[in-house]
Tab-separated table of C-alpha atoms in Angstrom:
chain	number	residue	atom	x	y	z
A	1	MET	CA	-29.164	-38.862	11.292
A	2	ALA	CA	-28.067	-39.699	7.757
A	3	LYS	CA	-24.428	-39.139	6.789
A	4	GLU	CA	-25.498	-36.642	4.084
A	5	GLU	CA	-27.470	-34.638	6.664
A	6	LEU	CA	-24.476	-34.556	9.017
A	7	GLY	CA	-22.313	-33.316	6.164
A	8	GLU	CA	-24.756	-30.557	5.317
A	9	GLU	CA	-25.085	-29.564	8.962
A	10	GLU	CA	-21.302	-29.375	9.389
A	11	ALA	CA	-20.977	-27.331	6.182
A	12	MET	CA	-23.629	-24.868	7.361
A	13	LEU	CA	-21.915	-24.542	10.739
A	14	ARG	CA	-18.601	-23.791	9.015
A	15	GLY	CA	-20.379	-21.286	6.813
A	16	GLN	CA	-21.806	-19.554	9.864
A	17	ALA	CA	-18.326	-19.444	11.449
A	18	ASP	CA	-16.964	-17.817	8.272
A	19	ILE	CA	-19.581	-15.066	8.357
A	20	TRP	CA	-18.885	-14.320	12.026
A	21	GLN	CA	-15.181	-14.085	11.222
A	22	TYR	CA	-15.623	-11.772	8.227
A	23	MET	CA	-18.269	-9.686	9.986
A	24	PHE	CA	-15.748	-8.713	12.636
A	25	GLY	CA	-12.754	-8.513	10.297
A	26	PHE	CA	-12.425	-4.826	11.165
A	27	VAL	CA	-11.467	-5.781	14.732
A	28	ASP	CA	-8.141	-7.185	13.494
A	29	SER	CA	-7.222	-3.924	11.786
A	30	MET	CA	-8.356	-1.824	14.758
A	31	ALA	CA	-6.260	-3.926	17.146
A	32	LEU	CA	-3.323	-3.520	14.762
A	33	LYS	CA	-3.844	0.247	14.690
A	34	CYS	CA	-4.017	0.294	18.486
A	35	ALA	CA	-0.696	-1.546	18.715
A	36	VAL	CA	0.951	1.023	16.442
A	37	GLU	CA	-0.550	3.996	18.310
A	38	LEU	CA	0.661	2.587	21.636
A	39	GLY	CA	4.066	1.713	20.197
A	40	ILE	CA	3.887	-1.836	21.564
A	41	ALA	CA	6.321	-3.299	19.036
A	42	ASP	CA	8.765	-0.456	19.698
A	43	ILE	CA	8.546	-0.982	23.469
A	44	ILE	CA	9.261	-4.716	23.196
A	45	ASN	CA	12.056	-4.035	20.717
A	46	SER	CA	13.684	-1.519	23.078
A	47	TYR	CA	14.174	-4.272	25.686
A	48	GLY	CA	15.724	-6.629	23.165
A	49	HIS	CA	13.830	-9.665	24.531
A	50	PRO	CA	10.260	-10.724	25.412
A	51	ILE	CA	8.750	-8.727	28.275
A	52	ALA	CA	5.824	-8.835	30.686
A	53	LEU	CA	2.571	-6.969	30.253
A	54	SER	CA	3.472	-4.702	33.190
A	55	GLN	CA	6.692	-3.677	31.421
A	56	ILE	CA	4.770	-2.812	28.252
A	57	ALA	CA	2.269	-0.781	30.269
A	58	SER	CA	4.883	1.081	32.313
A	59	SER	CA	6.717	2.110	29.136
A	60	MET	CA	3.645	3.753	27.623
A	61	ASP	CA	3.074	7.490	27.644
A	62	SER	CA	0.256	7.167	30.170
A	63	PRO	CA	0.064	7.664	33.972
A	64	SER	CA	-2.575	4.970	34.468
A	65	PRO	CA	-2.837	2.428	31.625
A	66	ASP	CA	-5.632	-0.154	31.777
A	67	ILE	CA	-3.660	-3.399	31.942
A	68	ASN	CA	-6.784	-5.559	31.653
A	69	CYS	CA	-7.713	-3.859	28.366
A	70	LEU	CA	-4.135	-4.169	27.123
A	71	SER	CA	-4.019	-7.887	27.971
A	72	ARG	CA	-7.163	-8.570	25.957
A	73	ILE	CA	-5.807	-6.703	22.931
A	74	MET	CA	-2.513	-8.593	23.185
A	75	ARG	CA	-4.361	-11.912	23.495
A	76	LEU	CA	-6.007	-11.323	20.116
A	77	LEU	CA	-2.792	-10.095	18.468
A	78	VAL	CA	-0.950	-13.175	19.753
A	79	ARG	CA	-3.729	-15.360	18.352
A	80	LYS	CA	-3.285	-13.618	14.992
A	81	GLY	CA	0.468	-14.165	15.039
A	82	ILE	CA	1.386	-10.483	15.305
A	83	PHE	CA	3.124	-11.036	18.645
A	84	ILE	CA	4.277	-14.201	20.390
A	85	SER	CA	3.622	-15.178	23.998
A	86	SER	CA	5.579	-17.572	26.217
A	87	PRO	CA	5.381	-18.200	29.982
A	88	HIS	CA	7.939	-16.677	32.337
A	89	PRO	CA	10.218	-19.523	33.553
A	90	GLU	CA	9.520	-18.706	37.205
A	91	SER	CA	6.161	-16.939	37.562
A	92	GLY	CA	4.462	-18.446	34.538
A	93	ASP	CA	3.119	-15.019	33.546
A	94	PRO	CA	3.107	-14.405	29.800
A	95	LEU	CA	6.075	-12.690	28.183
A	96	TYR	CA	5.418	-10.978	24.866
A	97	GLY	CA	7.895	-10.937	22.002
A	98	LEU	CA	8.136	-9.795	18.399
A	99	THR	CA	7.412	-11.896	15.332
A	100	HIS	CA	8.303	-11.304	11.687
A	101	SER	CA	4.906	-9.588	11.419
A	102	SER	CA	5.269	-7.169	14.344
A	103	LYS	CA	8.724	-6.141	13.125
A	104	TRP	CA	6.856	-4.363	10.305
A	105	LEU	CA	5.114	-2.239	12.974
A	106	LEU	CA	8.323	-0.715	14.367
A	107	ARG	CA	7.852	3.030	13.872
A	108	GLU	CA	11.549	3.905	13.786
A	109	ALA	CA	12.639	0.991	11.616
A	110	GLU	CA	14.100	1.680	8.187
A	111	LEU	CA	11.298	-0.400	6.665
A	112	SER	CA	7.951	-0.074	8.430
A	113	LEU	CA	4.263	-0.367	7.580
A	114	ALA	CA	3.203	1.524	10.713
A	115	PRO	CA	2.297	4.805	8.899
A	116	MET	CA	0.217	2.836	6.373
A	117	VAL	CA	-1.651	1.049	9.181
A	118	ILE	CA	-2.467	4.422	10.751
A	119	MET	CA	-3.495	5.995	7.447
A	120	GLU	CA	-5.734	3.199	6.162
A	121	ASN	CA	-7.511	2.893	9.517
A	122	HIS	CA	-8.107	6.615	10.011
A	123	GLN	CA	-11.733	7.778	10.000
A	124	TRP	CA	-11.320	9.658	6.692
A	125	PRO	CA	-10.198	6.691	4.558
A	126	LEU	CA	-12.627	4.389	6.386
A	127	ALA	CA	-15.736	6.487	5.729
A	128	PRO	CA	-16.024	5.670	1.972
A	129	TRP	CA	-16.260	1.948	2.747
A	130	HIS	CA	-19.753	2.594	4.073
A	131	CYS	CA	-20.741	3.803	0.598
A	132	LEU	CA	-19.944	0.666	-1.437
A	133	SER	CA	-23.567	-0.443	-1.773
A	134	ARG	CA	-24.521	3.068	-2.907
A	135	CYS	CA	-21.812	2.869	-5.559
A	136	VAL	CA	-23.319	-0.385	-6.837
A	137	LYS	CA	-26.833	1.071	-6.915
A	138	GLU	CA	-26.053	4.576	-8.135
A	139	GLY	CA	-22.549	4.506	-9.579
A	140	GLY	CA	-20.301	7.393	-8.641
A	141	ILE	CA	-17.278	7.739	-6.387
A	142	ALA	CA	-17.303	6.359	-2.834
A	143	PHE	CA	-14.840	8.903	-1.446
A	144	GLU	CA	-16.853	11.772	-2.902
A	145	LYS	CA	-20.080	10.356	-1.464
A	146	ALA	CA	-18.461	10.233	1.992
A	147	HIS	CA	-16.572	13.538	1.968
A	148	GLY	CA	-18.084	15.720	-0.753
A	149	SER	CA	-14.955	15.733	-2.914
A	150	GLU	CA	-12.577	13.315	-4.612
A	151	ILE	CA	-9.524	12.167	-2.667
A	152	TRP	CA	-6.970	14.405	-4.422
A	153	ASN	CA	-9.065	17.555	-3.907
A	154	PHE	CA	-9.697	16.508	-0.307
A	155	ALA	CA	-5.951	16.140	0.258
A	156	SER	CA	-5.234	19.485	-1.365
A	157	ALA	CA	-7.678	21.251	0.948
A	158	ASN	CA	-6.813	19.276	4.080
A	159	PRO	CA	-3.135	19.481	5.177
A	160	GLU	CA	-3.620	16.938	7.960
A	161	PHE	CA	-4.949	14.314	5.565
A	162	ASN	CA	-2.322	15.251	2.985
A	163	ASN	CA	0.457	14.554	5.520
A	164	LEU	CA	-1.225	11.347	6.703
A	165	PHE	CA	-1.548	10.128	3.106
A	166	ASN	CA	2.005	11.110	2.121
A	167	GLU	CA	3.506	9.378	5.169
A	168	GLY	CA	1.561	6.212	4.379
A	169	MET	CA	2.717	6.256	0.762
A	170	ALA	CA	6.306	7.071	1.724
A	171	CYS	CA	6.630	4.043	4.014
A	172	THR	CA	5.358	1.657	1.330
A	173	SER	CA	7.664	3.317	-1.182
A	174	LYS	CA	10.716	2.485	0.938
A	175	ILE	CA	9.686	-1.157	1.040
A	176	THR	CA	8.968	-1.351	-2.670
A	177	ILE	CA	12.101	0.503	-3.752
A	178	LYS	CA	14.282	-1.943	-1.830
A	179	ALA	CA	12.673	-4.775	-3.794
A	180	ILE	CA	13.085	-2.861	-7.057
A	181	LEU	CA	16.752	-2.078	-6.495
A	182	SER	CA	17.524	-5.703	-5.644
A	183	ALA	CA	15.643	-7.278	-8.571
A	184	TYR	CA	15.829	-4.615	-11.298
A	185	LYS	CA	19.483	-3.565	-11.177
A	186	ASP	CA	20.009	-3.723	-14.942
A	187	GLY	CA	16.784	-1.855	-15.661
A	188	PHE	CA	18.345	1.533	-14.944
A	189	GLN	CA	21.431	0.957	-17.090
A	190	GLY	CA	21.678	3.575	-19.830
A	191	VAL	CA	19.012	5.792	-18.242
A	192	ARG	CA	20.422	9.300	-17.802
A	193	SER	CA	17.215	11.023	-16.729
A	194	LEU	CA	14.215	9.579	-14.947
A	195	VAL	CA	10.879	11.188	-14.129
A	196	ASP	CA	8.970	9.708	-11.194
A	197	VAL	CA	5.373	10.553	-12.093
A	198	GLY	CA	3.252	10.928	-8.982
A	199	GLY	CA	6.503	10.725	-7.020
A	200	GLY	CA	5.083	12.279	-3.850
A	201	THR	CA	7.819	13.858	-1.781
A	202	GLY	CA	10.621	12.119	-3.703
A	203	THR	CA	11.327	9.066	-1.538
A	204	VAL	CA	11.559	6.566	-4.388
A	205	VAL	CA	13.421	8.567	-7.024
A	206	THR	CA	15.952	9.622	-4.388
A	207	GLU	CA	16.774	6.001	-3.586
A	208	ILE	CA	17.093	5.211	-7.293
A	209	VAL	CA	19.507	8.120	-7.763
A	210	LYS	CA	21.537	7.052	-4.705
A	211	ALA	CA	21.928	3.560	-6.185
A	212	HIS	CA	22.545	4.894	-9.710
A	213	PRO	CA	24.295	8.298	-9.359
A	214	HIS	CA	24.558	8.737	-13.138
A	215	ILE	CA	20.779	9.361	-13.251
A	216	HIS	CA	19.240	12.815	-12.870
A	217	GLY	CA	15.974	12.259	-11.019
A	218	ILE	CA	12.835	14.352	-11.391
A	219	CYS	CA	10.043	14.050	-8.847
A	220	PHE	CA	6.838	15.100	-10.592
A	221	ASP	CA	3.582	15.514	-8.667
A	222	LEU	CA	0.802	17.972	-7.935
A	223	PRO	CA	1.999	21.388	-6.720
A	224	HIS	CA	0.643	20.978	-3.161
A	225	VAL	CA	2.511	17.651	-2.856
A	226	VAL	CA	5.940	18.780	-4.073
A	227	ALA	CA	5.559	21.937	-1.981
A	228	THR	CA	6.217	19.821	1.129
A	229	ALA	CA	9.058	17.791	-0.401
A	230	PRO	CA	12.566	18.074	1.077
A	231	LYS	CA	15.570	18.702	-1.163
A	232	TYR	CA	17.649	15.719	-2.215
A	233	PRO	CA	20.994	15.626	-4.084
A	234	GLY	CA	20.530	14.823	-7.766
A	235	VAL	CA	16.743	15.237	-7.649
A	236	SER	CA	14.588	18.073	-8.969
A	237	HIS	CA	10.979	18.642	-7.918
A	238	ILE	CA	8.464	19.782	-10.528
A	239	GLY	CA	4.807	20.518	-9.846
A	240	GLY	CA	2.247	19.874	-12.536
A	241	ASP	CA	-0.548	17.672	-13.821
A	242	MET	CA	0.236	14.377	-15.562
A	243	PHE	CA	-2.960	14.734	-17.597
A	244	ASP	CA	-1.575	17.909	-19.174
A	245	ALA	CA	2.079	17.025	-19.768
A	246	ILE	CA	4.979	15.088	-18.276
A	247	PRO	CA	8.584	16.385	-18.161
A	248	ALA	CA	10.868	14.918	-20.829
A	249	ALA	CA	13.293	12.167	-19.807
A	250	ASP	CA	14.904	8.930	-20.987
A	251	ALA	CA	12.496	6.918	-18.870
A	252	ILE	CA	9.260	7.428	-16.967
A	253	PHE	CA	8.776	5.714	-13.610
A	254	MET	CA	5.316	5.214	-12.091
A	255	LYS	CA	4.830	3.356	-8.816
A	256	TRP	CA	1.268	2.711	-7.701
A	257	ILE	CA	-0.071	5.452	-9.970
A	258	MET	CA	-1.941	3.697	-12.762
A	259	HIS	CA	-4.129	1.674	-10.408
A	260	ASP	CA	-5.642	4.940	-9.122
A	261	TRP	CA	-7.220	5.694	-12.498
A	262	SER	CA	-9.740	4.341	-14.990
A	263	ASP	CA	-8.645	2.741	-18.259
A	264	GLU	CA	-9.521	5.927	-20.134
A	265	ASP	CA	-7.438	8.074	-17.787
A	266	CYS	CA	-4.533	5.599	-17.889
A	267	VAL	CA	-4.457	5.798	-21.672
A	268	LYS	CA	-4.235	9.606	-21.410
A	269	ILE	CA	-1.333	9.313	-18.962
A	270	LEU	CA	0.443	6.767	-21.170
A	271	LYS	CA	0.066	8.975	-24.245
A	272	ASN	CA	1.709	11.829	-22.321
A	273	CYS	CA	4.466	9.414	-21.261
A	274	ARG	CA	4.906	8.455	-24.899
A	275	LYS	CA	5.461	12.112	-25.819
A	276	ALA	CA	7.979	12.613	-22.995
A	277	ILE	CA	10.435	9.811	-23.870
A	278	PRO	CA	12.704	9.209	-26.881
A	279	GLU	CA	11.364	7.166	-29.799
A	280	LYS	CA	14.300	4.784	-29.494
A	281	ASN	CA	15.472	3.374	-26.153
A	282	GLY	CA	12.779	5.244	-24.221
A	283	LYS	CA	10.649	3.265	-21.817
A	284	VAL	CA	8.046	3.422	-19.090
A	285	ILE	CA	8.648	1.536	-15.854
A	286	ILE	CA	5.325	0.787	-14.162
A	287	VAL	CA	5.345	-0.681	-10.652
A	288	ASP	CA	1.905	-2.021	-9.937
A	289	VAL	CA	-0.084	-5.133	-9.126
A	290	VAL	CA	-0.636	-7.677	-11.885
A	291	LEU	CA	-3.844	-9.256	-10.668
A	292	GLN	CA	-4.095	-13.056	-10.439
A	293	PRO	CA	-7.747	-13.628	-9.419
A	294	ASP	CA	-7.257	-17.387	-8.987
A	295	GLY	CA	-3.613	-17.206	-7.928
A	296	GLU	CA	-2.149	-18.830	-4.830
A	297	GLY	CA	0.797	-16.453	-4.495
A	298	LEU	CA	1.797	-14.687	-1.302
A	299	PHE	CA	0.101	-11.400	-2.268
A	300	ASP	CA	-2.644	-12.585	-4.654
A	301	ASN	CA	-5.422	-12.252	-2.078
A	302	THR	CA	-4.174	-8.766	-1.141
A	303	GLY	CA	-4.390	-7.823	-4.820
A	304	LEU	CA	-8.137	-8.520	-4.800
A	305	VAL	CA	-8.514	-6.533	-1.568
A	306	LEU	CA	-6.632	-3.606	-3.116
A	307	ASP	CA	-8.986	-3.684	-6.070
A	308	LEU	CA	-11.806	-2.817	-3.664
A	309	VAL	CA	-9.589	-0.175	-2.017
A	310	MET	CA	-9.535	1.432	-5.468
A	311	VAL	CA	-13.342	1.427	-5.486
A	312	ALA	CA	-13.427	3.042	-2.036
A	313	HIS	CA	-10.698	5.633	-2.495
A	314	THR	CA	-10.276	6.506	-6.169
A	315	SER	CA	-12.179	7.902	-9.128
A	316	GLY	CA	-12.427	4.760	-11.218
A	317	GLY	CA	-9.128	3.111	-10.255
A	318	LYS	CA	-8.662	-0.659	-10.438
A	319	GLU	CA	-6.113	-3.436	-10.175
A	320	ARG	CA	-5.506	-5.112	-13.534
A	321	THR	CA	-4.770	-8.539	-14.953
A	322	GLU	CA	-2.051	-8.913	-17.585
A	323	VAL	CA	-4.711	-8.893	-20.315
A	324	GLU	CA	-6.052	-5.579	-19.009
A	325	TRP	CA	-2.545	-4.094	-18.792
A	326	LYS	CA	-1.797	-5.135	-22.386
A	327	LYS	CA	-4.932	-3.402	-23.622
A	328	ILE	CA	-4.247	0.011	-22.053
A	329	LEU	CA	-0.547	-0.123	-22.958
A	330	GLU	CA	-1.342	-0.680	-26.619
A	331	GLU	CA	-3.960	2.081	-26.623
A	332	GLY	CA	-1.439	4.399	-24.951
A	333	GLY	CA	1.170	3.832	-27.654
A	334	PHE	CA	3.297	1.051	-26.156
A	335	SER	CA	3.417	-1.922	-28.466
A	336	ARG	CA	5.785	-4.068	-26.389
A	337	TYR	CA	6.070	-4.869	-22.696
A	338	LYS	CA	7.451	-7.416	-20.287
A	339	ILE	CA	6.544	-8.242	-16.699
A	340	ILE	CA	9.333	-8.603	-14.155
A	341	LYS	CA	8.619	-10.214	-10.792
A	342	ILE	CA	10.118	-8.575	-7.712
A	343	PRO	CA	9.929	-9.612	-4.010
A	344	ALA	CA	7.007	-7.291	-3.278
A	345	LEU	CA	3.269	-6.867	-3.587
A	346	GLN	CA	3.735	-5.279	-7.011
A	347	SER	CA	5.502	-6.329	-10.214
A	348	ILE	CA	7.417	-4.226	-12.748
A	349	ILE	CA	5.795	-3.715	-16.130
A	350	GLU	CA	8.439	-2.399	-18.517
A	351	ALA	CA	6.848	-0.920	-21.658
A	352	TYR	CA	8.423	0.348	-24.884
A	353	PRO	CA	7.033	2.491	-27.707
A	354	VAL	CA	8.638	0.435	-30.489
């Protein structure tokens, strides 16, 4: 067989392997969800060293766990680098330990992605993904096609989903705020009042106020969201609609808010931000992805994935390149901006009216 034919045959075989891998990509996330639900990382962590499969099984809240099923799930998660496996020095049986990845699955850890894994892999958020082709053919909103209402109305009417969503957002907020506070220390200098627009239950603004006690924090979100928010020192909770008006402050803070909305809606939000801050020294602090479609950075691929999450879960939301950010900022009344890299999935976009 000619060398060219062998090359083509090998390329086609690799292509087939890729499709098999992507076809069953959901299995990785389901195995990850299973590990969180069973508390596998927490069980291993409680021992303080790698442990046997029987020890994992006996520590579960189950009278008769299926060890064969568990071993097959762990085999895949070891292959994916979520856990590590090494032979017992005497018996040779595998001992399972934590990796830097599985440490993010610890449910009681200060920083954990476990609630986000549970939320994103729940049947409600998964259902809209089956509507992507309909969105291409017909337009419209995937979440509404799957559930009969947009995500925010669905959350308002469904307390279980509302709690699931808020817990997922709160865990990512803790991770992001740590990155913000380490890399944006000077950004809060001179800010006496700060409104966290779409602040959920107040996780982020509370941490900002703790680190910068001179700031009065305002957590601003929809009434049904702030209704479940606990009280924090130095933080007020205000219910309202950011499309109507935003409480006045020296600075407006928005983490993972703008990507939920279309360009037109973002411009409306920015214009309301513009009205809420002082002409001089006022600013908007946006924490969001700056998309790098051809980038090789640690989170650049995840940025493209999140862009499709916006298609599945929002009403016109999108991740944006710097060019796209510049356009909506200018239309919203912010003539200057700068992008500040932080050790996180998102960046800080600091925008000023003059």
